[in-house]
Amino acid sequence: LPVPMVRAVRRCGGSALRTLVALAGPKLFGTLTHVETDEPLVALTFDDGPHPEFTPQLLDVLDRHQAKATFFVIGTRAQARPDLVDRVARAGHAIGNHTWDHLDLTKLGRRARRTQLQRCSSLIEPYATGLFRPPWGYQTLWSRIDALGHEVVAWNVHARDWLVLDANVLTSTLEGEIGPGSIVLLHDAIWNPIVDGASDRRPVIKAVDNVLQKLGSQYQFVTVPELIRRGRPVRVNWYNPVLWW
């Protein structure tokens, strides 16, 4: 959006903003959940990395199956391992913004929210895609407005991989839910585990390997930008914490 329009939206208050949202709806403030397409395309996405142990293992799996993915990186972790960020990009994967240090944007003021986005954006600028995913998928209208200018990406498939689940369970869930145009939420790292053992990403990596082995002949696994280019993006009003359980 043009800068003057962004500023005008931010200045809107109360009833004026509600009217704008009612008129523009998902077209202006929408969050991407999936893509409508007749092509057998799927976008795998991975949050919270890069991780020094698990991200390289995942990259090896993706390379072996000639699959592309999108990595939503945390600024502090990307700063610590620029070599991994560069490896992700050189392998043909897309890189997105997952904030500087994974704070809940819905609990921050406008300045702090913008700092979270801008610091990470500046760090990954050489690989910029304009993609952004809010931590935990949490978003309010105001935090969405502060992200104007980004393609905010949610998902329509997940396997609760932030829990401790067997690779076979993860595989079965993903196989059952993936379809043409799916955007799949996964993690190559866990920023703040909610259960003991969730930091171990080996079951997830094994599940990804299984899914690519089983579905690789049916689907082409592409980046989010490629998925958008080859289909009809579906954007919805995506506000308040997402129900994860």
Short mmCIF file of C-alpha atoms in Angstrom, two decimals:
data_model
loop_
_atom_site.label_atom_id
_atom_site.label_comp_id
_atom_site.label_asym_id
_atom_site.label_seq_id
_atom_site.Cartn_x
_atom_site.Cartn_y
_atom_site.Cartn_z
CA LEU A 1 0.00 0.00 0.00
CA PRO A 2 1.15 3.59 -0.56
CA VAL A 3 2.61 5.14 2.60
CA PRO A 4 -0.07 7.89 2.82
CA MET A 5 -2.80 5.24 2.74
CA VAL A 6 -1.10 3.24 5.48
CA ARG A 7 -0.87 6.36 7.63
CA ALA A 8 -4.50 7.20 6.98
CA VAL A 9 -5.60 3.72 8.03
CA ARG A 10 -3.59 3.96 11.24
CA ARG A 11 -5.17 7.33 12.04
CA CYS A 12 -8.67 5.92 11.71
CA GLY A 13 -10.40 5.47 15.01
CA GLY A 14 -13.50 3.84 16.35
CA SER A 15 -16.41 3.88 13.95
CA ALA A 16 -14.33 5.10 11.00
CA LEU A 17 -12.02 2.11 11.28
CA ARG A 18 -14.93 -0.32 11.66
CA THR A 19 -16.49 1.14 8.54
CA LEU A 20 -13.23 0.76 6.63
CA VAL A 21 -12.89 -2.85 7.72
CA ALA A 22 -16.50 -3.57 6.75
CA LEU A 23 -15.95 -2.11 3.28
CA ALA A 24 -12.45 -3.42 2.57
CA GLY A 25 -12.59 -6.60 4.65
CA PRO A 26 -10.11 -9.31 3.64
CA LYS A 27 -9.08 -7.41 0.52
CA LEU A 28 -7.17 -4.84 2.59
CA PHE A 29 -6.65 -6.53 5.95
CA GLY A 30 -6.83 -10.18 4.95
CA THR A 31 -4.50 -12.91 6.09
CA LEU A 32 -3.53 -15.64 3.62
CA THR A 33 -4.70 -19.11 4.68
CA HIS A 34 -4.45 -21.13 1.45
CA VAL A 35 -4.74 -20.87 -2.31
CA GLU A 36 -7.53 -22.09 -4.54
CA THR A 37 -5.99 -24.02 -7.40
CA ASP A 38 -6.63 -26.96 -9.66
CA GLU A 39 -2.92 -27.72 -9.68
CA PRO A 40 -1.48 -30.22 -7.17
CA LEU A 41 0.54 -27.62 -5.28
CA VAL A 42 1.32 -27.51 -1.55
CA ALA A 43 3.36 -25.05 0.52
CA LEU A 44 5.19 -26.42 3.55
CA THR A 45 6.14 -23.69 6.03
CA PHE A 46 8.49 -23.91 9.00
CA ASP A 47 8.55 -21.50 11.94
CA ASP A 48 10.90 -20.49 14.77
CA GLY A 49 14.28 -21.31 13.23
CA PRO A 50 16.90 -21.48 12.12
CA HIS A 51 18.11 -24.22 14.45
CA PRO A 52 21.76 -25.30 14.27
CA GLU A 53 20.95 -29.02 14.47
CA PHE A 54 17.48 -29.52 13.00
CA THR A 55 17.33 -26.98 10.18
CA PRO A 56 20.26 -28.58 8.29
CA GLN A 57 18.65 -32.02 8.68
CA LEU A 58 15.38 -30.68 7.33
CA LEU A 59 17.13 -29.01 4.41
CA ASP A 60 18.75 -32.32 3.52
CA VAL A 61 15.32 -34.02 3.48
CA LEU A 62 13.79 -31.30 1.30
CA ASP A 63 16.73 -31.44 -1.09
CA ARG A 64 16.51 -35.21 -1.38
CA HIS A 65 12.89 -34.95 -2.47
CA GLN A 66 13.44 -31.81 -4.58
CA ALA A 67 10.84 -29.99 -2.48
CA LYS A 68 10.77 -26.26 -1.77
CA ALA A 69 9.44 -24.68 1.42
CA THR A 70 9.09 -21.37 3.25
CA PHE A 71 10.94 -20.61 6.47
CA PHE A 72 9.58 -17.97 8.85
CA VAL A 73 12.68 -17.09 10.84
CA ILE A 74 13.09 -15.38 14.20
CA GLY A 75 15.45 -12.42 14.00
CA THR A 76 17.65 -13.30 16.97
CA ARG A 77 18.14 -16.85 15.71
CA ALA A 78 18.80 -15.70 12.15
CA GLN A 79 21.35 -13.20 13.46
CA ALA A 80 23.14 -15.99 15.33
CA ARG A 81 23.28 -18.30 12.28
CA PRO A 82 23.50 -16.23 9.09
CA ASP A 83 25.13 -19.22 7.40
CA LEU A 84 21.94 -21.24 7.80
CA VAL A 85 19.75 -18.41 6.53
CA ASP A 86 22.00 -18.16 3.49
CA ARG A 87 21.86 -21.92 2.97
CA VAL A 88 18.04 -21.84 3.08
CA ALA A 89 17.97 -19.13 0.43
CA ARG A 90 20.60 -20.74 -1.80
CA ALA A 91 18.59 -23.96 -1.80
CA GLY A 92 15.67 -22.09 -3.37
CA HIS A 93 13.44 -21.83 -0.33
CA ALA A 94 11.61 -18.64 0.66
CA ILE A 95 12.36 -16.73 3.85
CA GLY A 96 9.74 -14.84 5.86
CA ASN A 97 9.61 -12.63 8.94
CA HIS A 98 8.55 -14.19 12.27
CA THR A 99 9.45 -11.13 14.40
CA TRP A 100 12.67 -10.36 16.21
CA ASP A 101 12.21 -12.51 19.30
CA HIS A 102 8.77 -14.13 19.06
CA LEU A 103 6.72 -11.84 21.28
CA ASP A 104 2.92 -11.84 21.27
CA LEU A 105 2.18 -8.79 19.14
CA THR A 106 -1.35 -8.52 20.49
CA LYS A 107 0.09 -7.59 23.89
CA LEU A 108 2.50 -4.93 22.62
CA GLY A 109 2.03 -1.28 21.77
CA ARG A 110 2.31 0.01 18.24
CA ARG A 111 5.96 1.09 18.53
CA ALA A 112 7.07 -2.24 19.97
CA ARG A 113 5.16 -4.17 17.30
CA ARG A 114 6.74 -2.18 14.51
CA THR A 115 10.18 -2.68 16.06
CA GLN A 116 9.66 -6.44 16.13
CA LEU A 117 8.82 -6.47 12.43
CA GLN A 118 11.38 -3.92 11.29
CA ARG A 119 14.38 -5.43 13.09
CA CYS A 120 13.74 -8.85 11.57
CA SER A 121 12.96 -7.34 8.15
CA SER A 122 16.24 -5.42 8.15
CA LEU A 123 18.18 -8.57 8.99
CA ILE A 124 16.64 -10.72 6.24
CA GLU A 125 16.45 -7.91 3.68
CA PRO A 126 18.85 -9.63 1.24
CA TYR A 127 16.35 -12.49 1.02
CA ALA A 128 13.20 -10.39 1.34
CA THR A 129 9.91 -11.87 0.24
CA GLY A 130 7.57 -9.54 2.14
CA LEU A 131 6.05 -12.52 3.95
CA PHE A 132 5.19 -12.28 7.65
CA ARG A 133 3.71 -14.72 10.15
CA PRO A 134 2.68 -13.48 13.61
CA PRO A 135 3.96 -15.59 16.52
CA TRP A 136 1.38 -18.27 17.40
CA GLY A 137 -0.81 -16.80 14.66
CA TYR A 138 -2.07 -14.26 17.21
CA GLN A 139 -3.37 -11.09 15.60
CA THR A 140 -5.71 -8.20 16.26
CA LEU A 141 -6.94 -5.65 13.77
CA TRP A 142 -4.43 -3.16 15.15
CA SER A 143 -1.47 -5.51 14.88
CA ARG A 144 -2.61 -6.37 11.34
CA ILE A 145 -2.63 -2.67 10.47
CA ASP A 146 0.93 -2.36 11.77
CA ALA A 147 1.90 -5.16 9.38
CA LEU A 148 0.45 -3.44 6.30
CA GLY A 149 2.85 -3.80 3.44
CA HIS A 150 3.49 -7.46 4.34
CA GLU A 151 1.75 -10.55 3.05
CA VAL A 152 0.57 -12.01 6.36
CA VAL A 153 0.54 -15.79 6.10
CA ALA A 154 -1.44 -18.15 8.31
CA TRP A 155 -2.28 -21.77 7.38
CA ASN A 156 -5.09 -24.22 6.79
CA VAL A 157 -3.22 -27.42 7.74
CA HIS A 158 -1.27 -28.23 10.90
CA ALA A 159 -0.35 -31.36 12.84
CA ARG A 160 0.15 -29.87 16.34
CA ASP A 161 3.86 -30.44 15.97
CA TRP A 162 4.53 -28.13 18.93
CA LEU A 163 3.51 -31.12 21.08
CA VAL A 164 5.41 -34.38 21.57
CA LEU A 165 3.94 -36.65 18.91
CA ASP A 166 5.22 -39.75 17.15
CA ALA A 167 6.37 -39.34 13.55
CA ASN A 168 3.71 -41.79 12.38
CA VAL A 169 0.95 -39.74 14.02
CA LEU A 170 2.27 -36.55 12.42
CA THR A 171 2.54 -38.28 9.05
CA SER A 172 -1.01 -39.61 9.21
CA THR A 173 -2.43 -36.21 10.17
CA LEU A 174 -0.62 -34.40 7.36
CA GLU A 175 -1.54 -37.01 4.77
CA GLY A 176 -5.18 -36.72 5.73
CA GLU A 177 -5.34 -32.92 5.64
CA ILE A 178 -3.08 -31.86 2.77
CA GLY A 179 -4.83 -30.94 -0.46
CA PRO A 180 -4.26 -28.71 -3.49
CA GLY A 181 -3.36 -25.19 -2.38
CA SER A 182 -2.68 -26.10 1.25
CA ILE A 183 -0.40 -24.01 3.42
CA VAL A 184 1.03 -26.31 6.09
CA LEU A 185 2.25 -25.08 9.47
CA LEU A 186 5.30 -26.89 10.87
CA HIS A 187 8.35 -25.96 12.97
CA ASP A 188 12.04 -26.61 12.42
CA ALA A 189 12.56 -25.29 15.96
CA ILE A 190 10.40 -24.41 18.95
CA TRP A 191 10.96 -21.00 20.51
CA ASN A 192 9.33 -21.62 23.89
CA PRO A 193 8.17 -25.23 24.30
CA ILE A 194 4.91 -25.72 26.17
CA VAL A 195 5.65 -29.39 26.91
CA ASP A 196 8.89 -31.17 27.80
CA GLY A 197 10.56 -32.80 24.83
CA ALA A 198 8.90 -30.64 22.19
CA SER A 199 12.22 -29.08 21.22
CA ASP A 200 13.27 -32.37 19.63
CA ARG A 201 12.35 -31.92 15.97
CA ARG A 202 13.44 -35.37 14.81
CA PRO A 203 9.87 -36.77 14.69
CA VAL A 204 8.81 -33.77 12.60
CA ILE A 205 11.71 -34.19 10.19
CA LYS A 206 10.90 -37.88 9.86
CA ALA A 207 7.24 -37.05 9.23
CA VAL A 208 8.20 -34.55 6.51
CA ASP A 209 10.38 -37.23 4.92
CA ASN A 210 7.46 -39.68 5.06
CA VAL A 211 4.98 -37.21 3.58
CA LEU A 212 7.28 -36.24 0.74
CA GLN A 213 7.95 -39.90 0.03
CA LYS A 214 4.24 -40.79 0.00
CA LEU A 215 2.79 -37.67 -1.61
CA GLY A 216 5.70 -36.56 -3.78
CA SER A 217 4.24 -38.20 -6.87
CA GLN A 218 0.84 -36.54 -6.28
CA TYR A 219 1.87 -33.03 -5.29
CA GLN A 220 4.52 -30.46 -6.07
CA PHE A 221 5.86 -28.82 -2.92
CA VAL A 222 6.54 -25.14 -3.56
CA THR A 223 7.25 -21.90 -1.73
CA VAL A 224 4.42 -19.63 -0.61
CA PRO A 225 5.28 -16.99 -3.26
CA GLU A 226 5.16 -19.67 -5.96
CA LEU A 227 1.85 -20.98 -4.62
CA ILE A 228 0.37 -17.47 -4.75
CA ARG A 229 1.56 -16.96 -8.32
CA ARG A 230 -0.06 -20.16 -9.52
CA GLY A 231 -3.46 -19.94 -7.86
CA ARG A 232 -6.13 -17.72 -6.34
CA PRO A 233 -5.05 -16.59 -2.87
CA VAL A 234 -7.65 -16.91 -0.13
CA ARG A 235 -7.37 -14.13 2.46
CA VAL A 236 -9.63 -13.90 5.48
CA ASN A 237 -10.10 -11.72 8.54
CA TRP A 238 -7.86 -13.55 11.01
CA TYR A 239 -8.04 -11.95 14.44
CA ASN A 240 -7.62 -12.96 18.09
CA PRO A 241 -5.68 -16.00 19.30
CA VAL A 242 -6.12 -19.12 17.24
CA LEU A 243 -7.53 -22.18 19.01
CA TRP A 244 -4.63 -24.61 19.04
CA TRP A 245 -6.11 -27.55 20.91
#
